[in-house]
CSV table of C-alpha atoms and ligand atoms in Angstrom, one decimal:
chain,number,residue,atom,x,y,z
A,1,MET,CA,-0.1,-0.1,-0.1
A,2,SER,CA,1.6,3.5,-0.9
A,3,THR,CA,1.7,6.0,1.6
A,4,ALA,CA,-1.3,7.7,0.1
A,5,GLU,CA,-3.2,5.0,0.8
A,6,ALA,CA,-2.1,4.6,4.8
A,7,ASP,CA,-5.0,3.2,7.0
A,8,PRO,CA,-6.2,6.5,9.3
A,9,ASP,CA,-6.0,4.5,11.8
A,10,ASP,CA,-2.6,4.1,12.2
A,11,LEU,CA,-2.2,7.7,12.1
A,12,PRO,CA,-0.9,9.9,15.3
A,13,LEU,CA,-3.6,11.6,16.5
A,14,PHE,CA,-2.5,15.4,15.4
A,15,ALA,CA,-0.6,13.6,12.5
A,16,ALA,CA,-0.9,16.3,9.2
A,17,SER,CA,-3.3,15.0,6.3
A,18,ARG,CA,-1.8,12.5,4.1
A,19,LYS,CA,-2.3,14.1,0.4
A,20,VAL,CA,-4.7,12.6,-1.5
A,21,TYR,CA,-3.7,12.2,-5.4
A,22,PRO,CA,-7.0,11.0,-7.2
A,23,GLN,CA,-6.4,9.1,-10.6
A,24,SER,CA,-8.4,9.8,-13.6
A,25,VAL,CA,-11.2,7.1,-14.3
A,26,SER,CA,-13.8,6.8,-17.3
A,27,GLY,CA,-17.9,5.4,-17.3
A,28,PRO,CA,-20.6,7.0,-17.1
A,29,PHE,CA,-20.7,8.3,-13.6
A,30,ARG,CA,-17.4,10.5,-14.6
A,31,ARG,CA,-19.4,11.8,-17.8
A,32,ALA,CA,-22.1,12.9,-15.7
A,33,LYS,CA,-19.6,14.8,-13.5
A,34,TRP,CA,-18.3,16.5,-16.4
A,35,ILE,CA,-21.8,17.4,-18.2
A,36,ILE,CA,-22.8,18.3,-14.4
A,37,LEU,CA,-19.3,20.7,-14.0
A,38,LEU,CA,-19.8,22.1,-17.7
A,39,LEU,CA,-23.2,23.0,-16.9
A,40,CYS,CA,-22.9,24.9,-13.5
A,41,LEU,CA,-19.6,26.7,-14.6
A,42,GLY,CA,-21.7,27.8,-17.5
A,43,ILE,CA,-24.4,29.3,-16.2
A,44,TYR,CA,-22.0,30.8,-13.0
A,45,TYR,CA,-20.1,32.7,-15.1
A,46,LEU,CA,-22.4,33.6,-18.0
A,47,LEU,CA,-25.4,34.0,-16.4
A,48,PRO,CA,-24.4,38.0,-15.0
A,49,PHE,CA,-24.6,38.8,-19.1
A,50,LEU,CA,-28.3,37.4,-19.7
A,51,ARG,CA,-30.1,40.6,-20.7
A,52,TRP,CA,-34.2,40.7,-19.3
A,53,ASP,CA,-36.3,43.9,-20.9
A,54,ARG,CA,-38.2,45.2,-17.9
A,55,GLY,CA,-39.1,48.0,-19.7
A,56,PRO,CA,-37.2,51.6,-19.5
A,57,HIS,CA,-36.7,52.3,-16.2
A,58,LEU,CA,-35.6,49.0,-14.5
A,59,PRO,CA,-32.4,47.7,-15.6
A,60,ASN,CA,-32.0,44.8,-18.0
A,61,GLN,CA,-30.1,42.4,-15.7
A,62,ALA,CA,-31.6,38.8,-15.9
A,63,VAL,CA,-30.4,38.2,-12.6
A,64,LEU,CA,-29.1,40.9,-10.3
A,65,ALA,CA,-28.7,42.0,-6.6
A,66,ASP,CA,-29.1,45.4,-6.8
A,67,LEU,CA,-28.3,46.8,-3.4
A,68,ALA,CA,-27.9,50.3,-4.0
A,69,ASN,CA,-31.7,50.5,-4.6
A,70,ASN,CA,-32.5,47.7,-2.3
A,71,ARG,CA,-34.0,45.3,-5.4
A,72,PHE,CA,-33.4,41.8,-6.1
A,73,TYR,CA,-34.3,41.2,-9.8
A,74,PHE,CA,-34.5,37.4,-11.2
A,75,PHE,CA,-36.1,36.8,-14.4
A,76,PHE,CA,-39.9,38.5,-14.0
A,77,ILE,CA,-39.4,38.3,-10.5
A,78,GLU,CA,-38.7,41.6,-8.5
A,79,ILE,CA,-37.9,41.5,-4.8
A,80,TRP,CA,-38.5,44.9,-2.8
A,81,PRO,CA,-36.9,44.9,1.0
A,82,GLN,CA,-40.1,43.6,2.3
A,83,GLU,CA,-40.5,40.8,0.5
A,84,VAL,CA,-37.3,39.0,1.9
A,85,TYR,CA,-39.4,36.3,3.1
A,86,TYR,CA,-39.4,34.9,-0.3
A,87,PHE,CA,-35.8,33.9,0.5
A,88,THR,CA,-36.9,32.2,3.8
A,89,GLY,CA,-39.3,30.3,1.9
A,90,LEU,CA,-36.4,29.4,-1.1
A,91,LEU,CA,-34.1,28.4,2.1
A,92,ILE,CA,-36.7,26.6,3.7
A,93,MET,CA,-37.2,24.8,0.1
A,94,ALA,CA,-33.7,23.9,-0.8
A,95,ALA,CA,-33.2,22.4,3.3
A,96,PHE,CA,-36.2,19.6,1.9
A,97,VAL,CA,-34.7,19.3,-1.5
A,98,LEU,CA,-31.5,17.9,0.4
A,99,PHE,CA,-33.8,15.9,2.9
A,100,LEU,CA,-35.2,14.5,-0.2
A,101,MET,CA,-32.0,13.8,-2.7
A,102,ASN,CA,-30.6,12.3,0.5
A,103,ALA,CA,-33.2,9.9,1.3
A,104,VAL,CA,-33.3,8.9,-2.2
A,105,ALA,CA,-29.8,8.8,-3.4
A,106,GLY,CA,-27.5,9.8,-0.8
A,107,ARG,CA,-25.4,12.6,-0.7
A,108,VAL,CA,-26.3,13.7,-4.6
A,109,TRP,CA,-25.3,17.1,-3.8
A,110,CYS,CA,-22.2,16.6,-2.0
A,111,GLY,CA,-20.8,14.6,-5.1
A,112,TYR,CA,-22.0,16.2,-8.0
A,113,LEU,CA,-23.3,19.4,-7.5
A,114,CYS,CA,-21.4,21.1,-4.1
A,115,PRO,CA,-19.6,24.1,-5.7
A,116,GLN,CA,-16.6,22.4,-3.2
A,117,THR,CA,-17.4,19.5,-5.8
A,118,VAL,CA,-17.5,21.3,-8.7
A,119,TRP,CA,-14.5,23.7,-8.3
A,120,THR,CA,-12.1,20.7,-6.9
A,121,ASP,CA,-12.8,18.7,-10.1
A,122,LEU,CA,-11.9,21.4,-12.2
A,123,PHE,CA,-8.6,22.4,-10.3
A,124,LEU,CA,-7.7,18.6,-10.2
A,125,ALA,CA,-8.3,18.3,-14.0
A,126,VAL,CA,-5.8,21.3,-14.6
A,127,GLU,CA,-3.5,19.5,-12.2
A,128,ARG,CA,-3.6,16.9,-14.7
A,129,LEU,CA,-3.1,18.9,-17.7
A,130,PHE,CA,0.4,19.9,-16.4
A,131,GLU,CA,1.7,17.3,-13.8
A,132,GLY,CA,-0.1,14.2,-15.4
A,133,ASP,CA,-2.2,11.4,-13.7
A,134,ARG,CA,-1.8,10.0,-10.4
A,135,ARG,CA,1.5,7.9,-10.4
A,136,GLU,CA,2.9,10.6,-12.6
A,137,ARG,CA,2.1,13.5,-9.8
A,138,MET,CA,3.3,11.4,-6.8
A,139,ARG,CA,6.6,10.9,-8.7
A,140,LEU,CA,6.8,14.8,-8.8
A,141,ASP,CA,6.0,15.5,-5.6
A,142,GLU,CA,9.1,13.5,-4.3
A,143,ALA,CA,11.2,14.4,-6.9
A,144,SER,CA,13.7,17.1,-6.2
A,145,TRP,CA,13.2,20.6,-7.9
A,146,SER,CA,14.4,20.7,-11.6
A,147,PHE,CA,13.5,22.7,-14.4
A,148,ASP,CA,10.7,20.7,-15.4
A,149,LYS,CA,9.2,20.3,-12.0
A,150,LEU,CA,9.6,24.3,-11.8
A,151,TRP,CA,7.5,24.8,-14.6
A,152,ARG,CA,5.0,22.1,-14.2
A,153,LYS,CA,4.0,23.6,-10.8
A,154,THR,CA,4.1,27.3,-11.9
A,155,ALA,CA,1.3,26.7,-14.3
A,156,LYS,CA,-0.4,24.8,-12.8
A,157,HIS,CA,-0.3,27.4,-9.8
A,158,THR,CA,-1.3,30.5,-12.8
A,159,VAL,CA,-3.9,28.5,-14.2
A,160,TRP,CA,-5.8,28.1,-10.7
A,161,LEU,CA,-5.0,31.9,-10.0
A,162,VAL,CA,-7.0,32.8,-13.2
A,163,ILE,CA,-9.7,30.6,-12.5
A,164,ALA,CA,-10.1,31.6,-9.1
A,165,TRP,CA,-9.8,35.5,-10.1
A,166,TRP,CA,-12.2,34.8,-12.8
A,167,THR,CA,-14.7,33.6,-10.1
A,168,GLY,CA,-14.6,36.0,-7.7
A,169,GLY,CA,-15.1,38.1,-10.7
A,170,ALA,CA,-18.6,36.9,-12.0
A,171,TRP,CA,-19.2,36.9,-8.5
A,172,VAL,CA,-19.3,40.8,-8.3
A,173,LEU,CA,-20.8,40.6,-11.6
A,174,TYR,CA,-23.9,39.7,-10.0
A,175,PHE,CA,-24.1,43.3,-8.3
A,176,ALA,CA,-23.7,45.4,-11.0
A,177,ASP,CA,-24.6,45.6,-14.2
A,178,ALA,CA,-21.9,43.3,-15.8
A,179,PRO,CA,-20.9,44.7,-19.5
A,180,THR,CA,-20.3,47.9,-17.5
A,181,LEU,CA,-19.1,46.5,-14.5
A,182,VAL,CA,-16.5,44.6,-17.0
A,183,ARG,CA,-15.4,47.8,-18.4
A,184,GLU,CA,-14.6,49.5,-15.3
A,185,LEU,CA,-13.1,46.8,-13.7
A,186,ALA,CA,-10.4,46.7,-17.1
A,187,THR,CA,-10.2,50.3,-16.8
A,188,PHE,CA,-9.3,49.9,-13.2
A,189,THR,CA,-12.7,52.4,-12.4
A,190,ALA,CA,-15.0,49.9,-10.6
A,191,PRO,CA,-15.7,50.5,-7.0
A,192,ILE,CA,-12.9,49.9,-4.5
A,193,SER,CA,-15.9,47.2,-2.9
A,194,ALA,CA,-15.4,45.6,-6.3
A,195,TYR,CA,-11.4,45.0,-6.4
A,196,ALA,CA,-11.8,43.9,-2.8
A,197,TRP,CA,-14.6,41.1,-3.1
A,198,ILE,CA,-12.7,39.6,-6.6
A,199,GLY,CA,-9.9,39.4,-4.0
A,200,ILE,CA,-11.6,37.6,-1.2
A,201,LEU,CA,-12.8,35.4,-4.3
A,202,THR,CA,-9.8,34.6,-5.7
A,203,PHE,CA,-8.3,33.5,-2.2
A,204,THR,CA,-10.8,31.7,-1.3
A,205,THR,CA,-11.5,29.7,-4.7
A,206,TYR,CA,-7.8,28.9,-4.8
A,207,THR,CA,-7.6,27.9,-1.2
A,208,LEU,CA,-10.5,25.3,-1.3
A,209,ALA,CA,-10.2,23.9,-4.6
A,210,GLY,CA,-6.3,24.0,-4.8
A,211,ILE,CA,-5.0,23.5,-1.6
A,212,MET,CA,-7.6,22.1,0.6
A,213,ARG,CA,-10.0,19.9,-1.3
A,214,GLU,CA,-11.2,16.8,0.8
A,215,GLN,CA,-10.2,18.5,4.0
A,216,VAL,CA,-13.4,20.9,3.9
A,217,CYS,CA,-15.8,18.0,2.9
A,218,LYS,CA,-13.8,16.3,6.0
A,219,PHE,CA,-13.4,18.5,8.2
A,220,MET,CA,-15.4,22.0,7.7
A,221,CYS,CA,-18.6,20.8,6.3
A,222,PRO,CA,-21.3,20.2,8.6
A,223,TRP,CA,-23.2,18.3,5.9
A,224,PRO,CA,-21.9,15.0,6.8
A,225,ARG,CA,-22.7,15.0,10.0
A,226,ILE,CA,-26.4,16.0,9.2
A,227,GLN,CA,-27.0,13.7,6.7
A,228,ALA,CA,-25.4,10.8,8.6
A,229,ALA,CA,-28.6,11.4,10.8
A,230,LEU,CA,-30.9,11.7,7.7
A,231,THR,CA,-30.2,8.6,6.5
A,232,ASP,CA,-31.3,5.0,6.6
A,233,ASP,CA,-31.1,1.9,5.1
A,234,GLU,CA,-33.6,2.2,2.5
A,235,ALA,CA,-31.4,5.0,0.6
A,236,LEU,CA,-29.4,4.4,-2.2
A,237,ASN,CA,-25.6,5.3,-1.5
A,238,VAL,CA,-22.7,4.0,-3.1
A,239,THR,CA,-22.2,0.6,-1.8
A,240,TYR,CA,-19.4,-2.3,-2.1
A,241,ARG,CA,-21.2,-4.9,-2.5
A,242,TYR,CA,-19.8,-7.1,0.0
A,243,ASP,CA,-22.5,-10.0,0.0
A,244,ARG,CA,-20.8,-10.5,-3.7
A,245,GLY,CA,-17.2,-9.1,-3.5
A,246,GLU,CA,-15.8,-11.3,-0.1
A,247,PRO,CA,-13.8,-13.3,-0.2
A,248,ARG,CA,-11.2,-11.0,-2.0
A,249,VAL,CA,-8.8,-13.1,-3.7
A,250,SER,CA,-6.5,-12.3,-6.8
A,251,PHE,CA,-8.0,-13.1,-10.7
A,252,LYS,CA,-6.2,-16.2,-10.8
A,253,GLN,CA,-7.0,-17.0,-7.3
A,254,ALA,CA,-10.3,-16.5,-8.1
A,255,GLN,CA,-10.5,-19.0,-11.0
A,256,ARG,CA,-8.5,-21.8,-9.9
A,257,LEU,CA,-11.3,-22.1,-6.7
A,258,ARG,CA,-14.2,-21.5,-9.1
A,259,ALA,CA,-12.9,-24.2,-11.0
A,260,GLN,CA,-12.9,-26.3,-7.8
A,261,GLY,CA,-16.4,-25.4,-6.6
A,262,ALA,CA,-15.2,-23.1,-4.2
A,263,PRO,CA,-16.3,-19.6,-3.0
A,264,ALA,CA,-14.8,-16.6,-4.5
A,265,GLY,CA,-15.4,-13.1,-4.1
A,266,ASP,CA,-15.6,-11.0,-7.4
A,267,CYS,CA,-13.5,-8.5,-5.4
A,268,VAL,CA,-9.7,-9.0,-7.1
A,269,ASP,CA,-8.4,-6.3,-4.1
A,270,CYS,CA,-7.0,-4.2,-7.0
A,271,HIS,CA,-7.2,-1.0,-5.2
A,272,GLN,CA,-8.5,1.1,-8.4
A,273,CYS,CA,-11.6,2.1,-6.3
A,274,VAL,CA,-9.3,3.4,-3.9
A,275,ALA,CA,-6.8,5.1,-6.2
A,276,VAL,CA,-9.6,7.1,-7.9
A,277,CYS,CA,-11.6,8.0,-5.1
A,278,PRO,CA,-10.9,12.1,-4.5
A,279,VAL,CA,-11.2,11.8,-1.0
A,280,GLY,CA,-8.6,8.5,-0.5
A,281,ILE,CA,-11.3,6.3,1.2
A,282,ASP,CA,-11.9,2.7,0.7
A,283,ILE,CA,-15.7,2.0,0.0
A,284,ARG,CA,-15.0,-1.5,0.7
A,285,GLU,CA,-14.7,-0.3,4.6
A,286,GLY,CA,-18.3,0.4,5.1
A,287,ALA,CA,-20.4,3.3,4.9
A,288,GLN,CA,-18.3,6.5,5.8
A,289,LEU,CA,-18.9,10.2,6.5
A,290,ASP,CA,-15.9,11.2,4.3
A,291,CYS,CA,-17.6,9.4,1.1
A,292,ILE,CA,-18.6,12.6,-0.8
A,293,GLN,CA,-20.7,9.8,-2.9
A,294,CYS,CA,-19.7,10.3,-6.1
A,295,GLY,CA,-19.9,7.4,-8.2
A,296,LEU,CA,-16.0,7.4,-9.3
A,297,CYS,CA,-14.7,3.9,-7.7
A,298,ILE,CA,-18.0,2.5,-9.2
A,299,ASP,CA,-16.5,3.2,-12.4
A,300,ALA,CA,-12.8,2.0,-11.1
A,301,CYS,CA,-14.7,-0.8,-10.4
A,302,ASP,CA,-17.2,-1.6,-13.5
A,303,ASN,CA,-13.6,-0.9,-15.9
A,304,VAL,CA,-12.3,-3.8,-13.9
A,305,MET,CA,-14.8,-6.2,-13.8
A,306,THR,CA,-15.1,-5.5,-17.7
A,307,LYS,CA,-11.6,-6.7,-17.8
A,308,ILE,CA,-11.5,-9.7,-16.2
A,309,GLY,CA,-15.3,-10.5,-17.7
A,310,ARG,CA,-17.7,-10.1,-13.9
A,311,PRO,CA,-20.5,-8.7,-14.1
A,312,ASP,CA,-20.1,-4.9,-13.5
A,313,ARG,CA,-21.3,-2.8,-10.3
A,314,LEU,CA,-20.0,-4.5,-7.4
A,315,ILE,CA,-19.9,-1.0,-6.4
A,316,ALA,CA,-22.9,0.7,-7.5
A,317,TYR,CA,-25.9,2.2,-6.0
A,318,ASP,CA,-27.4,0.0,-3.4
A,319,THR,CA,-28.8,-0.1,0.0
A,320,ASP,CA,-27.4,-1.6,2.9
A,321,GLY,CA,-31.4,-3.4,3.0
A,322,ASN,CA,-30.5,-5.0,0.2
A,323,VAL,CA,-27.2,-6.1,0.9
A,324,LYS,CA,-28.8,-7.7,4.1
A,325,ARG,CA,-31.6,-9.3,2.3
A,326,ARG,CA,-29.5,-10.7,-0.8
A,327,LEU,CA,-27.4,-12.3,2.1
A,328,ALA,CA,-30.5,-13.8,3.4
A,329,GLY,CA,-31.4,-15.3,0.4
A,330,LEU,CA,-33.7,-12.8,-0.4
A,331,LYS,CA,-34.5,-10.3,-3.2
A,332,ALA,CA,-33.3,-7.1,-3.7
A,333,ILE,CA,-36.0,-4.4,-3.0
A,334,TYR,CA,-35.8,-0.6,-3.7
A,335,ARG,CA,-38.2,1.6,-2.1
A,336,PRO,CA,-38.1,5.3,-3.1
A,337,LEU,CA,-41.7,6.2,-1.5
A,338,ARG,CA,-41.4,5.9,1.5
A,339,PRO,CA,-43.0,7.3,4.6
A,340,ARG,CA,-39.9,10.2,4.9
A,341,THR,CA,-39.3,10.8,1.6
A,342,LEU,CA,-42.8,11.3,0.4
A,343,ALA,CA,-43.1,13.7,4.1
A,344,TYR,CA,-40.3,15.4,2.5
A,345,ALA,CA,-41.8,15.5,-1.4
A,346,SER,CA,-45.0,17.2,0.8
A,347,LEU,CA,-43.6,19.6,2.5
A,348,ILE,CA,-41.3,20.9,-0.8
A,349,PHE,CA,-45.1,21.2,-2.6
A,350,VAL,CA,-46.7,22.8,0.7
A,351,VAL,CA,-43.4,25.3,0.7
A,352,GLY,CA,-43.3,25.7,-3.1
A,353,GLY,CA,-46.8,26.2,-3.9
A,354,ALA,CA,-47.4,28.8,-1.0
A,355,MET,CA,-44.7,30.8,-2.7
A,356,LEU,CA,-46.0,30.3,-6.5
A,357,TRP,CA,-49.4,31.9,-4.8
A,358,GLN,CA,-47.9,34.2,-2.9
A,359,LEU,CA,-46.0,35.2,-6.3
A,360,ALA,CA,-49.0,34.8,-8.5
A,361,THR,CA,-51.6,37.0,-6.0
A,362,ARG,CA,-48.7,39.6,-4.9
A,363,ARG,CA,-49.9,43.5,-4.9
A,364,THR,CA,-47.8,45.4,-7.2
A,365,ALA,CA,-48.5,48.4,-4.4
A,366,ASP,CA,-48.7,49.2,-1.6
A,367,ILE,CA,-49.4,51.8,1.0
A,368,SER,CA,-48.6,53.1,4.7
A,369,VAL,CA,-50.0,55.5,7.4
A,370,LEU,CA,-48.4,57.4,10.1
A,371,HIS,CA,-50.2,59.5,12.0
A,372,GLU,CA,-48.3,62.9,13.1
A,373,ARG,CA,-47.9,62.8,17.1
A,374,ALA,CA,-47.5,66.5,17.4
A,375,PRO,CA,-50.1,67.8,17.5
A,376,LEU,CA,-51.9,65.3,17.4
A,377,PHE,CA,-55.3,67.2,16.2
A,378,VAL,CA,-56.1,70.8,15.2
A,379,THR,CA,-59.4,72.2,16.1
A,380,LEU,CA,-59.9,75.1,13.0
A,381,SER,CA,-61.6,78.5,13.3
A,382,ASP,CA,-65.0,76.9,12.1
A,383,GLY,CA,-64.8,74.1,14.5
A,384,SER,CA,-63.6,71.2,12.2
A,385,ILE,CA,-61.0,68.9,13.4
A,386,ARG,CA,-58.0,68.0,11.3
A,387,ASN,CA,-55.2,65.0,11.6
A,388,ALA,CA,-52.1,64.9,9.9
A,389,TYR,CA,-50.5,61.9,8.9
A,390,THR,CA,-47.5,60.3,6.5
A,391,VAL,CA,-48.8,58.5,4.0
A,392,ARG,CA,-46.3,56.4,2.0
A,393,LEU,CA,-47.2,54.5,-1.7
A,394,LEU,CA,-45.5,52.1,-3.2
A,395,ASN,CA,-45.3,51.0,-6.8
A,396,LYS,CA,-43.5,48.3,-7.5
A,397,ARG,CA,-44.6,48.3,-11.5
A,398,PRO,CA,-42.4,49.9,-14.2
A,399,GLU,CA,-44.4,52.6,-15.1
A,400,PRO,CA,-45.5,56.2,-13.5
A,401,ARG,CA,-49.1,55.5,-11.7
A,402,PRO,CA,-51.2,57.8,-10.5
A,403,PHE,CA,-53.3,57.0,-7.2
A,404,ALA,CA,-56.5,58.8,-6.3
A,405,LEU,CA,-57.0,59.1,-2.4
A,406,THR,CA,-60.2,58.9,-0.1
A,407,VAL,CA,-61.1,58.4,3.2
A,408,ASP,CA,-63.4,56.5,5.0
A,409,GLY,CA,-65.1,55.9,8.8
A,410,LEU,CA,-66.5,59.0,9.7
A,411,PRO,CA,-69.9,61.3,8.3
A,412,GLY,CA,-68.4,64.6,6.2
A,413,ILE,CA,-64.5,63.0,6.5
A,414,ARG,CA,-62.4,64.7,3.8
A,415,ILE,CA,-58.8,64.6,2.5
A,416,GLU,CA,-56.1,66.8,1.4
A,417,THR,CA,-52.4,66.4,0.5
A,418,VAL,CA,-49.7,69.0,1.1
A,419,GLY,CA,-47.4,69.9,-1.7
A,420,THR,CA,-49.3,67.8,-4.5
A,421,THR,CA,-50.7,69.5,-8.0
A,422,PRO,CA,-54.4,69.3,-8.4
A,423,THR,CA,-56.0,68.1,-11.1
A,424,ALA,CA,-59.3,68.1,-12.4
A,425,ASP,CA,-59.9,64.9,-10.1
A,426,ILE,CA,-62.0,66.0,-6.8
A,427,ARG,CA,-60.1,63.2,-5.0
A,428,PRO,CA,-56.2,64.2,-4.0
A,429,ILE,CA,-54.1,62.9,-6.8
A,430,VAL,CA,-50.8,61.1,-6.2
A,431,THR,CA,-48.0,60.4,-8.8
A,432,VAL,CA,-45.6,57.4,-8.0
A,433,ASP,CA,-42.5,57.2,-10.1
A,434,PRO,CA,-42.1,53.6,-11.4
A,435,ASP,CA,-40.7,50.9,-9.3
A,436,SER,CA,-40.4,53.3,-6.2
A,437,SER,CA,-42.4,54.6,-3.0
A,438,ARG,CA,-43.2,58.5,-2.6
A,439,GLU,CA,-44.1,59.5,0.7
A,440,VAL,CA,-46.7,62.3,0.9
A,441,ARG,CA,-48.3,64.4,3.5
A,442,VAL,CA,-51.6,64.4,4.0
A,443,LEU,CA,-54.9,66.6,6.5
A,444,VAL,CA,-58.0,64.5,7.0
A,445,THR,CA,-60.7,67.2,8.9
A,446,VAL,CA,-64.2,66.5,9.9
A,447,PRO,CA,-66.7,69.0,9.4
A,448,ALA,CA,-67.9,70.6,13.3
A,449,GLY,CA,-71.0,69.0,14.4
A,450,ILE,CA,-70.5,65.4,14.3
A,451,THR,CA,-70.0,63.7,17.3
A,452,LEU,CA,-66.3,62.5,18.0
A,453,ALA,CA,-65.0,59.6,20.4
A,454,PRO,CA,-61.5,61.1,21.7
A,455,SER,CA,-60.1,58.0,18.9
A,456,GLN,CA,-61.9,56.3,16.1
A,457,PRO,CA,-60.7,54.2,13.2
A,458,VAL,CA,-60.7,55.4,9.3
A,459,THR,CA,-59.3,53.9,6.4
A,460,ILE,CA,-57.0,55.7,3.6
A,461,THR,CA,-57.8,54.1,0.4
A,462,ALA,CA,-55.5,54.9,-2.7
A,463,SER,CA,-56.7,54.1,-6.3
A,464,ASP,CA,-54.4,53.3,-8.9
A,465,LEU,CA,-56.3,55.6,-11.8
A,466,TYR,CA,-55.1,53.2,-14.8
A,467,ALA,CA,-54.9,49.3,-13.4
A,468,GLY,CA,-57.4,49.9,-11.2
A,469,GLU,CA,-55.4,48.4,-8.3
A,470,THR,CA,-56.9,49.8,-4.7
A,471,VAL,CA,-55.0,49.2,-1.7
A,472,ARG,CA,-56.0,50.5,2.0
A,473,ALA,CA,-54.1,51.0,5.6
A,474,THR,CA,-56.4,51.8,8.8
A,475,ASP,CA,-55.3,54.5,11.4
A,476,HIS,CA,-56.8,56.7,13.8
A,477,PHE,CA,-58.4,59.8,14.0
A,478,MET,CA,-57.8,62.0,17.0
A,479,ALA,CA,-60.4,64.3,18.7
A,480,PRO,CA,-60.7,66.5,22.1
A,481,GLY,CA,-59.9,64.6,24.6
A,482,ALA,CA,-57.5,62.2,23.4
A,483,HIS,CA,-53.8,61.5,25.1
A,484,PRO,CA,-50.5,61.2,23.4
B,1,LIG,S1,-15.6,6.2,-1.8
B,1,LIG,FE1,-16.5,6.2,-4.3
B,1,LIG,S2,-17.9,7.4,-3.7
B,1,LIG,FE2,-17.0,7.6,-2.1
B,1,LIG,S3,-15.9,9.0,-2.6
B,1,LIG,FE3,-14.6,7.8,-3.1
B,1,LIG,S4,-15.0,7.5,-5.0
B,1,LIG,FE4,-16.4,8.9,-4.3
B,2,LIG,S1,-11.8,-1.6,-7.7
B,2,LIG,FE1,-13.3,-3.4,-7.4
B,2,LIG,S2,-12.2,-5.2,-7.4
B,2,LIG,FE2,-10.6,-3.9,-7.7
B,2,LIG,S3,-10.1,-3.4,-5.2
B,2,LIG,FE3,-11.7,-1.8,-5.9
B,2,LIG,S4,-13.6,-3.5,-5.4
B,2,LIG,FE4,-12.0,-4.2,-5.5
């Protein structure tokens, strides 16, 4: 066994981790990982440049976190600061999706989709390009410094840094108009915070994906511990089918034993599954927290099984329950529909449905009313009583909207605005710019002769003159006898 494959149990407690040199492998799981990697990276790097027409007054970037104006744009959805509950809903749904994936097919997220896995795979591909496959890399690391070693290491770290810098650069493009920010970055006129974030993300990407790699999954990420508590005997996991693999013997010995009618397992102890493992573990030792379930050991073992003429999937996505069933001479059963998977699916459906319903019925206008406290009311010379309020109107549509204000709750009550231009409409009209809010001071008056309690509810209504949308807010009308 090489140094890289030493049994971790033999190491002293505080020994430095041994470097893992994953060998390249081909097969359907490796292909699936390449496709997912290209899709994820393509989306991440290119999405900020995708345009989405929202009209003349709004940004045309499809996905944009516009921190300066407190807006988040995602294609046709625009989230205002008051609507952060959408993010809460998304986080809850993401958690249940993760739980469901885990209950059906193990750590699919870790093995295929997690950014740590995707970028580590990319950095490993660059490493192989300059330093060769597992054995060449091990030899290169053991060799003393030479020109050959120097240029290979320099080229690898340079390309890693370029990818890391590009990753940080793509991140900041989600927070400003991407083409404009690219121009500003290139001419050194971008805000200093953009350079700072690019620097931070260049450093973290280079360190986490290039240097730390599997250490992040083993020691920093909490998910392996959480998922271990969520899994059960019926969840598909990358499994060594020891019922078929044991006893392990060499290929020749296995042939001899089978010819004699004696039992021989299919595992020929070639260690290919260990050599390709990106976390450097031996799946034949059973389920382990360190296993990210990438499936690469399945590809490696399948290639070996094909060469020696044995059926494939000695290592496969399987369940602990099935291994036990086969050992007991029973048929394997796959149960993706179980109480826990149905419960997770239902919760995703409920949370997703609630969010969709909320999105479909969301208002594009809003109103809030604040009573002025000093003074609470004014008695005018004709005996009428007047209260003042600050009314804030929100227009979430991409065009200007005129709102007519009315007030209800008391006989003869009337409303007027301060500082707005009078129109032919007898109601005060307040026009709010596209995708913005406007505050107006409002005076509400009740004529003399009306019997008033010290405090009574009144409703201020804003009606969009064109779209017909109506929003209301209730506050109190204060009269003599009211206490601040
Ligand atoms: S044991 Fe297999 S599935 Fe698990 S991390 Fe290693 S190669 Fe991937
Ligand atoms: S690759 Fe397959 S045959 Fe080789 S050691 Fe691993 S499980 Fe055994």
